[in-house]
CSV table of N, CA and C in Angstrom, one decimal:
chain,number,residue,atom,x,y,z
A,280,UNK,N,65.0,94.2,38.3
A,280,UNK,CA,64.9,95.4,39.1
A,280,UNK,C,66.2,95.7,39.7
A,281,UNK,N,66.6,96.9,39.1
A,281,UNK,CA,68.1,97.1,40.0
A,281,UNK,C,67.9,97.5,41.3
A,282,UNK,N,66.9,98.7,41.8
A,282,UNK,CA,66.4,98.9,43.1
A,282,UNK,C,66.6,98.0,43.9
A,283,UNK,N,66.5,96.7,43.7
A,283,UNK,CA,66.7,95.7,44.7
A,283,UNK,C,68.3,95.9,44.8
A,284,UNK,N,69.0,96.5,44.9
A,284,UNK,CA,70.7,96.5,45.0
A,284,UNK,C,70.2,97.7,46.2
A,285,UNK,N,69.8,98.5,45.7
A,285,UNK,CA,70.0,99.8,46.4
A,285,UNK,C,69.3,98.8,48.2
A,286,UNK,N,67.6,98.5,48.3
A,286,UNK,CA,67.0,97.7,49.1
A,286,UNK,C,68.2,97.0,50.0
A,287,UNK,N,68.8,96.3,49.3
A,287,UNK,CA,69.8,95.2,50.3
A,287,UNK,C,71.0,95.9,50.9
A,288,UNK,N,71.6,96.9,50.1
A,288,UNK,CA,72.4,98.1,50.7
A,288,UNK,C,71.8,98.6,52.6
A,289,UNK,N,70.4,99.2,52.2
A,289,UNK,CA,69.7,99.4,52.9
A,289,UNK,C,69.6,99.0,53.9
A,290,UNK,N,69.5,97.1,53.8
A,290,UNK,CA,69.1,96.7,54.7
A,290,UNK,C,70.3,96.3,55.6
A,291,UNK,N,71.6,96.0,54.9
A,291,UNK,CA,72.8,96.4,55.8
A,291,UNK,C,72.7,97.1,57.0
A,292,UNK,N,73.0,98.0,56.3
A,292,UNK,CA,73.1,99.3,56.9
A,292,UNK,C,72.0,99.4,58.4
A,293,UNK,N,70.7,98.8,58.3
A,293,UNK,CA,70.3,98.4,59.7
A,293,UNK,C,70.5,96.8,59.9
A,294,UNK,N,71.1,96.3,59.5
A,294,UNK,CA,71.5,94.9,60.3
A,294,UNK,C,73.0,95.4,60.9
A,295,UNK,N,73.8,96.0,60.4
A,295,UNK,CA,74.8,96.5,60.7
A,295,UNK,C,74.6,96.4,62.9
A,296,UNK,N,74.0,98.1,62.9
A,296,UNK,CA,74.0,98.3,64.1
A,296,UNK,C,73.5,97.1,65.3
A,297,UNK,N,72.5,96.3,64.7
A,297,UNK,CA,72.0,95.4,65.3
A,297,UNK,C,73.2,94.1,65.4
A,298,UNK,N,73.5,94.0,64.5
A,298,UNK,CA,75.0,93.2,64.5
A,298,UNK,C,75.6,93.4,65.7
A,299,UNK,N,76.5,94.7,65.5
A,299,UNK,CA,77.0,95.1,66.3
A,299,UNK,C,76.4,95.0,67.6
A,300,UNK,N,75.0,95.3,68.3
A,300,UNK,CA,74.7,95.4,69.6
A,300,UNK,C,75.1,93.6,70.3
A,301,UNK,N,74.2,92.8,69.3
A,301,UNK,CA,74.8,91.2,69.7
A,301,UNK,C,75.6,91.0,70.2
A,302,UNK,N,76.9,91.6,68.9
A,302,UNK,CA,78.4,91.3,69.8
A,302,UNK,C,78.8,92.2,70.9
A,303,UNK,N,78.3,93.3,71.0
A,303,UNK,CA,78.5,93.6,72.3
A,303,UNK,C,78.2,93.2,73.4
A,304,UNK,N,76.8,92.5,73.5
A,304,UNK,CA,76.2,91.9,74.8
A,304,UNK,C,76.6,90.9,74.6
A,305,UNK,N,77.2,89.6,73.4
A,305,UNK,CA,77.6,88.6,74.2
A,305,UNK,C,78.9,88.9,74.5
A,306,UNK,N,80.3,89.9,74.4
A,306,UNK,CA,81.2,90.0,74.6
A,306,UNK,C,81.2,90.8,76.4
A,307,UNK,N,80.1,91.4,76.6
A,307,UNK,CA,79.5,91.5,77.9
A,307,UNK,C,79.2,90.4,78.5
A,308,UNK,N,79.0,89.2,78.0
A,308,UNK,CA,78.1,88.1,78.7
A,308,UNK,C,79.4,87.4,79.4
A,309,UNK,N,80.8,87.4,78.6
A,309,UNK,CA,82.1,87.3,79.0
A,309,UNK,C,83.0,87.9,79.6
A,310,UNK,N,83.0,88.4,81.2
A,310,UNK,CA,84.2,89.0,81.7
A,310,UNK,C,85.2,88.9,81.1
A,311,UNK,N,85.9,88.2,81.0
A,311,UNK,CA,87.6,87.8,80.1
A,311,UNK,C,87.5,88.2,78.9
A,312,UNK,N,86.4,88.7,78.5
A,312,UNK,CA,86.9,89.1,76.7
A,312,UNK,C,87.3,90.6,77.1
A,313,UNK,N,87.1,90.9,78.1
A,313,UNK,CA,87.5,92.5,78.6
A,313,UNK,C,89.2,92.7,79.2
A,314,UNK,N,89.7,91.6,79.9
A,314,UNK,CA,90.5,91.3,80.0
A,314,UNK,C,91.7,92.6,80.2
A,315,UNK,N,92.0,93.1,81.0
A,315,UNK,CA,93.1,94.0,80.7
A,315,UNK,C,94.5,93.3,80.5
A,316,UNK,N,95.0,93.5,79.2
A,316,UNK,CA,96.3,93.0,78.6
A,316,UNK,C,97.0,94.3,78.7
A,317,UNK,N,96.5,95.7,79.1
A,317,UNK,CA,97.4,96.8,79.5
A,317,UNK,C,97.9,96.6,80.7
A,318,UNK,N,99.5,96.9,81.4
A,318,UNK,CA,99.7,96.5,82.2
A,318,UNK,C,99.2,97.9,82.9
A,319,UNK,N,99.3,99.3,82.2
A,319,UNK,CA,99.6,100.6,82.9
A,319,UNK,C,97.8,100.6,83.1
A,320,UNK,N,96.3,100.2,82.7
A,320,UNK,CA,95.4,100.7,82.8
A,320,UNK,C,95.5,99.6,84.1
A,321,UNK,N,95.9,98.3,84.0
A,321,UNK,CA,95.4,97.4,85.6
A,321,UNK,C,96.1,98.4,86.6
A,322,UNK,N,97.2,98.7,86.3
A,322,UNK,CA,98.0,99.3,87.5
A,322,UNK,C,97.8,100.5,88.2
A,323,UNK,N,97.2,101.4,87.4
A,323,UNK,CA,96.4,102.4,87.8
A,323,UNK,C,95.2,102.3,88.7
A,324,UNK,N,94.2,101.0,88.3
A,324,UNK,CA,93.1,100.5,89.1
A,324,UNK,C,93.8,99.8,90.3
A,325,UNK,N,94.8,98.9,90.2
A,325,UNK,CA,94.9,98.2,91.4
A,325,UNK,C,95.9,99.2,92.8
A,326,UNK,N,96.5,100.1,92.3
A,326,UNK,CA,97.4,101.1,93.3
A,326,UNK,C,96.1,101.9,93.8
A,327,UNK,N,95.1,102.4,92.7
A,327,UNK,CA,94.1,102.9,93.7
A,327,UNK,C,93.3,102.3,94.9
A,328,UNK,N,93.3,101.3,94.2
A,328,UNK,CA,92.1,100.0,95.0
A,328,UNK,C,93.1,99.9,96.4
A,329,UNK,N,94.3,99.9,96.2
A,329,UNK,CA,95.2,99.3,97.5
A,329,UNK,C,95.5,100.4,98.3
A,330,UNK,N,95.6,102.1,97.8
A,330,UNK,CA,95.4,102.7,98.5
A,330,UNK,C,94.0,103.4,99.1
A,331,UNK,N,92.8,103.2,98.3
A,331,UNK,CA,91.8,103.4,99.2
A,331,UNK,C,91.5,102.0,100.1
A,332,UNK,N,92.2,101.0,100.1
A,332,UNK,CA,92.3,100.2,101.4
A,332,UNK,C,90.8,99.3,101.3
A,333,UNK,N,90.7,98.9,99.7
A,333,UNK,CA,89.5,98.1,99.4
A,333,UNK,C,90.1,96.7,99.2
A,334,UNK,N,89.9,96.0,100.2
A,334,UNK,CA,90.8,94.7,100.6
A,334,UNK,C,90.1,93.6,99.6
A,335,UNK,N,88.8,93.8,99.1
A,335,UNK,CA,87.9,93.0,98.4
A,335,UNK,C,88.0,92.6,97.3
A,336,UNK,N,88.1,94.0,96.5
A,336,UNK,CA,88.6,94.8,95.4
A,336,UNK,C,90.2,94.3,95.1
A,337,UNK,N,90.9,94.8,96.1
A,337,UNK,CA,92.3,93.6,95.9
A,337,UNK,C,92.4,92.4,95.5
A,338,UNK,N,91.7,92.0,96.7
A,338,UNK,CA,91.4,90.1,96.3
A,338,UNK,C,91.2,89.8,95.0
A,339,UNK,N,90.0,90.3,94.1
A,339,UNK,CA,89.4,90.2,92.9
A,339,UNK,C,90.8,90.5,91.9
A,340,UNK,N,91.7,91.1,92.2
A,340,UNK,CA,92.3,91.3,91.4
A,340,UNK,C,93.7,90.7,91.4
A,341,UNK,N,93.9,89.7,92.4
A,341,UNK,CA,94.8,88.9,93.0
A,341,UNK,C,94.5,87.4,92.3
A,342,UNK,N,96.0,86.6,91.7
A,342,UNK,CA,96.0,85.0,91.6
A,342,UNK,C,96.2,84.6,92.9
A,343,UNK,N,95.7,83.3,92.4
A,343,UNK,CA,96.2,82.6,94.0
A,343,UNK,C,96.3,81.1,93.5
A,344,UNK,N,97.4,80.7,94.1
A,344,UNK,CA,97.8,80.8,95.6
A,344,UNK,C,98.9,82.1,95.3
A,345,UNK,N,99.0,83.0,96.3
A,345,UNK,CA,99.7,84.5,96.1
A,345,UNK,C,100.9,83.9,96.7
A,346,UNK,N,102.0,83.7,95.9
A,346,UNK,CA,103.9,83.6,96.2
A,346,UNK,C,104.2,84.9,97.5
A,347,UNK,N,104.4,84.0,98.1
A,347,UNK,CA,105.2,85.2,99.3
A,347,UNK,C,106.7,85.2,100.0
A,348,UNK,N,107.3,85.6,100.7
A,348,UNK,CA,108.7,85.9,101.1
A,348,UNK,C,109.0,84.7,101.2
A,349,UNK,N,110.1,84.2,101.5
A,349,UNK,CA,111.3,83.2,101.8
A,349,UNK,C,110.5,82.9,103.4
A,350,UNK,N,110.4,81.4,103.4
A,350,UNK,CA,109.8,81.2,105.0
A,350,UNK,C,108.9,81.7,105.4
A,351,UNK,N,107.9,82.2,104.4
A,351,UNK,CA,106.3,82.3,105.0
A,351,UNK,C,105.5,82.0,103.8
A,352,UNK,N,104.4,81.0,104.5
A,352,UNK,CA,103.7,80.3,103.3
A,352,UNK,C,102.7,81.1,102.6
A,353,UNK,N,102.5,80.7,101.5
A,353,UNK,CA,101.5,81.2,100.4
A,353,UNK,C,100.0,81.4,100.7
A,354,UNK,N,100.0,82.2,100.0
A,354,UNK,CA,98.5,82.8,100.5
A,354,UNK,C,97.1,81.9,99.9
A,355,UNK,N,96.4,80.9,100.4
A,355,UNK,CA,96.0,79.5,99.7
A,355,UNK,C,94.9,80.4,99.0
A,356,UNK,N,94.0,81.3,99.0
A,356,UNK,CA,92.6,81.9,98.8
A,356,UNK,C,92.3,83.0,99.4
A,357,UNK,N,90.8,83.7,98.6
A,357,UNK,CA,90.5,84.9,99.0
A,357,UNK,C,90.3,85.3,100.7
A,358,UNK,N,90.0,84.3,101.0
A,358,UNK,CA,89.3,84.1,103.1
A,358,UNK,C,91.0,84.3,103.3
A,359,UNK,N,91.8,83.7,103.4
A,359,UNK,CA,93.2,83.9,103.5
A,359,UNK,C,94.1,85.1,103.1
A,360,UNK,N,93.6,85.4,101.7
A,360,UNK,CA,94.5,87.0,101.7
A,360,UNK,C,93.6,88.1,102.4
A,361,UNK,N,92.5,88.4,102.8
A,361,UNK,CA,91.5,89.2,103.9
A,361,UNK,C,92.3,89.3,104.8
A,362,UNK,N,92.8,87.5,105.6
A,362,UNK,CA,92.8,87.7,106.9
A,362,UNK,C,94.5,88.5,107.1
A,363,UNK,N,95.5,87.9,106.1
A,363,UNK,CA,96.5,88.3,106.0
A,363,UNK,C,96.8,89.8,105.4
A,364,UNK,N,96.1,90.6,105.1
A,364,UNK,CA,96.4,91.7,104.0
A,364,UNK,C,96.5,92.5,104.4
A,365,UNK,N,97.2,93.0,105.9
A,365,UNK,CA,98.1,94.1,106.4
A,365,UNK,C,99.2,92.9,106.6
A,366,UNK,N,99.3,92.0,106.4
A,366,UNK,CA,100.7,91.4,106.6
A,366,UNK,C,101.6,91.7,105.0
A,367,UNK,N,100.8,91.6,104.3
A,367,UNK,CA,101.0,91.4,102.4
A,367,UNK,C,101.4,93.5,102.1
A,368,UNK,N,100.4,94.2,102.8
A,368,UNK,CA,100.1,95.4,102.1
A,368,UNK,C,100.6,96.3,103.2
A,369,UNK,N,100.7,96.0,104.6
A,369,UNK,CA,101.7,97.0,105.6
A,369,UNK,C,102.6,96.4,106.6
A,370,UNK,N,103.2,95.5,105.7
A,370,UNK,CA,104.2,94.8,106.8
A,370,UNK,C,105.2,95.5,106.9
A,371,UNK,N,106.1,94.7,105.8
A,371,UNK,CA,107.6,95.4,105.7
A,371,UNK,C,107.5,96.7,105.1
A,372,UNK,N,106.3,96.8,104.2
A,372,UNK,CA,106.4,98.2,103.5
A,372,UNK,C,104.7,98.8,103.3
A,373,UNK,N,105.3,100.1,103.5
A,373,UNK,CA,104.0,100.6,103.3
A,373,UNK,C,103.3,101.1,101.7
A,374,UNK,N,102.4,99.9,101.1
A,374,UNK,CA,102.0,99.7,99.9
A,374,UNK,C,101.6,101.0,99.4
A,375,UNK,N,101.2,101.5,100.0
A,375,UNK,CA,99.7,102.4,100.2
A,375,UNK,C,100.3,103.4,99.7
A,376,UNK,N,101.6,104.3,100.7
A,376,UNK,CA,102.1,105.2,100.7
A,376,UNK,C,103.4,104.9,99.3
A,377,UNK,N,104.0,104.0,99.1
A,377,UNK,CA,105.2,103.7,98.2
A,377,UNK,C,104.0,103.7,96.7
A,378,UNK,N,102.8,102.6,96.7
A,378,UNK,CA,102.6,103.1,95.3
A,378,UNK,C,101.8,103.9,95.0
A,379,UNK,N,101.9,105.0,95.5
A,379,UNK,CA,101.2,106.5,95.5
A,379,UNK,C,102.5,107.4,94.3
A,380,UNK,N,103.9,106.7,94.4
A,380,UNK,CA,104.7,106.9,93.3
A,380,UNK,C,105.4,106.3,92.6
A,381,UNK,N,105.5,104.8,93.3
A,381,UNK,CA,106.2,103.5,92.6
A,381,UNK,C,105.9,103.6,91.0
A,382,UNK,N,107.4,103.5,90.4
A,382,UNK,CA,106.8,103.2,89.1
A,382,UNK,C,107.1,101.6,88.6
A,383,UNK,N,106.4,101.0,87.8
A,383,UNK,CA,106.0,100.0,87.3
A,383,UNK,C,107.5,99.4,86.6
A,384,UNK,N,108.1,98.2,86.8
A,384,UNK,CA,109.1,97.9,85.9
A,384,UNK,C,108.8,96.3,85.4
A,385,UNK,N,109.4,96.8,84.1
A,385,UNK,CA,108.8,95.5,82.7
A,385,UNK,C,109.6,94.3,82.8
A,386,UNK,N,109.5,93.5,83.3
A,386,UNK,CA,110.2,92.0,83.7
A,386,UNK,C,110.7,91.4,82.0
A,387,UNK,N,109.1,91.2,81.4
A,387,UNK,CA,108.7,90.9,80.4
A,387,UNK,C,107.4,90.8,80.3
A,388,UNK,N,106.8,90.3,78.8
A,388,UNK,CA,105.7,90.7,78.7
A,388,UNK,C,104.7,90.4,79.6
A,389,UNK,N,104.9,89.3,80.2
A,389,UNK,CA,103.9,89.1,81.0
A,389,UNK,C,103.9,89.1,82.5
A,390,UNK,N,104.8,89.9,82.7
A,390,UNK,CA,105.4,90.0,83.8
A,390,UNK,C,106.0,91.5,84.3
A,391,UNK,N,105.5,92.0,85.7
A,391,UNK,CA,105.4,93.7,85.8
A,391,UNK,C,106.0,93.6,87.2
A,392,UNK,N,107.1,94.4,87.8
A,392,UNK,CA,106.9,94.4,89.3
A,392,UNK,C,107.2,95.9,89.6
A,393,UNK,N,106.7,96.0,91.1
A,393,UNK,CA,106.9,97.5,91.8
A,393,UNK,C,107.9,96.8,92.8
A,394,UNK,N,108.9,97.9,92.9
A,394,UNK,CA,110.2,97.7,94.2
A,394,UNK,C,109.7,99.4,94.7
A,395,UNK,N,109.7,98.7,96.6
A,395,UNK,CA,109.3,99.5,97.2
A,395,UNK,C,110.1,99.9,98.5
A,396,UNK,N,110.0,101.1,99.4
A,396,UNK,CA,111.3,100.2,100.3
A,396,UNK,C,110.4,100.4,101.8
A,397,UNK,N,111.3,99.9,102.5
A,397,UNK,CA,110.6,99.6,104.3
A,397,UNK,C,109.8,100.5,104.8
A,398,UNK,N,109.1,100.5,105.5
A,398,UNK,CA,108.0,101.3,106.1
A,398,UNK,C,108.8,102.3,106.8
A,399,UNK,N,110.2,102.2,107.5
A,399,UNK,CA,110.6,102.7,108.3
A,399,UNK,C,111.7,103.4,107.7
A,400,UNK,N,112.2,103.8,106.2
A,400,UNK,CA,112.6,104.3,105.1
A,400,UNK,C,111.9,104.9,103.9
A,401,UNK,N,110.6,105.5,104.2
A,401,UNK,CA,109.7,105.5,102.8
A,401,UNK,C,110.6,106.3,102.0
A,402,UNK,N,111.3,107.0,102.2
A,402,UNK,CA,111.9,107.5,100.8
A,402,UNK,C,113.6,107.2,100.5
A,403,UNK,N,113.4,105.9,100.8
A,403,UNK,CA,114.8,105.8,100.6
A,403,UNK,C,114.8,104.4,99.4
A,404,UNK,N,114.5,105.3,98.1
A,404,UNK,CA,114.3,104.6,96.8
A,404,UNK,C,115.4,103.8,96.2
A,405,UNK,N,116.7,103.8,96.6
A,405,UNK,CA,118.0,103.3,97.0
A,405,UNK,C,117.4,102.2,96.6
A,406,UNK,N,116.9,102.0,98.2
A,406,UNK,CA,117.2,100.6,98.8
A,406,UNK,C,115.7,100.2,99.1
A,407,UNK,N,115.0,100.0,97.5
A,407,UNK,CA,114.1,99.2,97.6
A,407,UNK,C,114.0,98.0,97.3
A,408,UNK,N,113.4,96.8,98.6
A,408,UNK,CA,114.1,95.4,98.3
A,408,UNK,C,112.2,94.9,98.5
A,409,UNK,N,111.4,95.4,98.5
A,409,UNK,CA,110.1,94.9,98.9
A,409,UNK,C,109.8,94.7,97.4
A,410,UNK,N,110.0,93.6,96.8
A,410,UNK,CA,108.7,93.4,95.4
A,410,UNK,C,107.3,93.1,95.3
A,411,UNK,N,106.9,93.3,94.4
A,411,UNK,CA,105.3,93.6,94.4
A,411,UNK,C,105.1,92.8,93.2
A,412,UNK,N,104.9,91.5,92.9
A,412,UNK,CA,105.2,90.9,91.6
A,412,UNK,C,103.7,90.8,90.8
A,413,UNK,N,103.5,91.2,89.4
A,413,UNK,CA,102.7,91.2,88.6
A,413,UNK,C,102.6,90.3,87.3
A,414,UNK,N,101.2,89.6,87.4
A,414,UNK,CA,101.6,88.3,86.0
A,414,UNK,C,100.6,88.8,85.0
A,415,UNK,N,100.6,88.5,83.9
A,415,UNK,CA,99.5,88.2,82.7
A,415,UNK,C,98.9,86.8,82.9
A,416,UNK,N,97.3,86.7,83.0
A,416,UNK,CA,97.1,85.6,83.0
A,416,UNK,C,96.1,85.8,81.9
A,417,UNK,N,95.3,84.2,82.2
A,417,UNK,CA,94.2,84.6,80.7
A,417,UNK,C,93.1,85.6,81.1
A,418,UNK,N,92.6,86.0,82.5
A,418,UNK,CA,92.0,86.9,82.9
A,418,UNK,C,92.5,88.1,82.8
A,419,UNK,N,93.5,88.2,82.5
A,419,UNK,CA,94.3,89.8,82.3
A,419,UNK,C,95.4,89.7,83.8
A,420,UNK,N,95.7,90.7,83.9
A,420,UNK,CA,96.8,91.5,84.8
A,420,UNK,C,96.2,90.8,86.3
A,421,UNK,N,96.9,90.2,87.3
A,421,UNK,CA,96.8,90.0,88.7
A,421,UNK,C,98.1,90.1,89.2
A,422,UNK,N,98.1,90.3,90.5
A,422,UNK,CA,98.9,90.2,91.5
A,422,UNK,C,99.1,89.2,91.9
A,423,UNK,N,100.3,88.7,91.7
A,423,UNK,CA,101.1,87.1,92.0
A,423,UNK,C,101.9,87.0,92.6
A,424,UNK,N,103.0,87.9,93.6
A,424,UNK,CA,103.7,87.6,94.3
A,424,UNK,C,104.2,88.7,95.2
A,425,UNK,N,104.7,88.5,96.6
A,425,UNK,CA,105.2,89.3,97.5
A,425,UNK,C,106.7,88.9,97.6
A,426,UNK,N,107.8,89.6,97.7
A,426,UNK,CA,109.0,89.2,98.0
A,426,UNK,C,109.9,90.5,98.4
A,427,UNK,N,111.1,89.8,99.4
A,427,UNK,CA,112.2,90.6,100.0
A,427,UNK,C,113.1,90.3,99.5
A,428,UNK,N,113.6,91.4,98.6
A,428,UNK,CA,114.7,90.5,97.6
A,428,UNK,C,116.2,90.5,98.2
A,429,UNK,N,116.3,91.2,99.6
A,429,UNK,CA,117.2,90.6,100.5
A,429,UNK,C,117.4,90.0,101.2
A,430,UNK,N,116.1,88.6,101.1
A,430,UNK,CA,116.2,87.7,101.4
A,430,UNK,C,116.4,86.4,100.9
């Protein structure tokens, strides 16, 4: 019976979609297979997140222990970057307001930072020495480090 060719065609064709939903819900069942390996789609979510001032939302998107300035220690965890995160996000510079147009620069691939400058200079793009250091990890794109690079 050749019909049986055409039949198994057929039945493809609905195992197909069903295939496919599988892999979708277990690739759903795994945060990390979503992973942002775009630096510009994390960057876009995390400059909004930091300027609507969702400290939570930050966190989640923060490594840790978070690298900080010269003579001030690292940020050990989430309870820790909360308590500290106007020291991290409005100290020397105003995050909020700088990456509202900071643009992104490529270290390397796994590696992104924003230079920003003093709170008490916002537009003095000169002399931006506030880095905002960005890694690739296996979770995708986080925020890894604070530094004064005139220090």
């Amino acid at each position: 019976m050749r019909s049986s060719g055409l039949h198994s065609f057929g039945s493809i064709r609905l195992i197909s979609p069903l295939t496919w939903l599988a892999g979708v819900l277990i690739l759903l069942s795994f945060p990390s297979a979503f992973a942002e390996s775009d630096f510009s789609a994390f960057w876009k979510r995390f400059k909004s997140t930091v300027i609507a001032g969702d400290k939570a939302m930050v966190a989640e998107m923060t490594k840790f222990p978070l690298s900080m300035p010269y003579l001030q220690k690292a940020v050990k965890n989430k309870a820790d970057f909360l308590r500290r995160y106007n020291e991290i996000f409005k100290g020397e510079a105003n995050a909020a307001q700088c990456f509202a147009s900071a643009k992104p620069e490529k270290e390397s691939a796994g590696r992104c930072e924003i230079y920003c400058p003093f709170k008490d200079t916002p537009n003095d793009w000169e002399n931006a020495p506030i880095r905002f250091v960005f890694e690739l990890t296996k979770s995708g794109w986080k925020f890894a480090g604070l530094d004064n690079v005139n220090e």
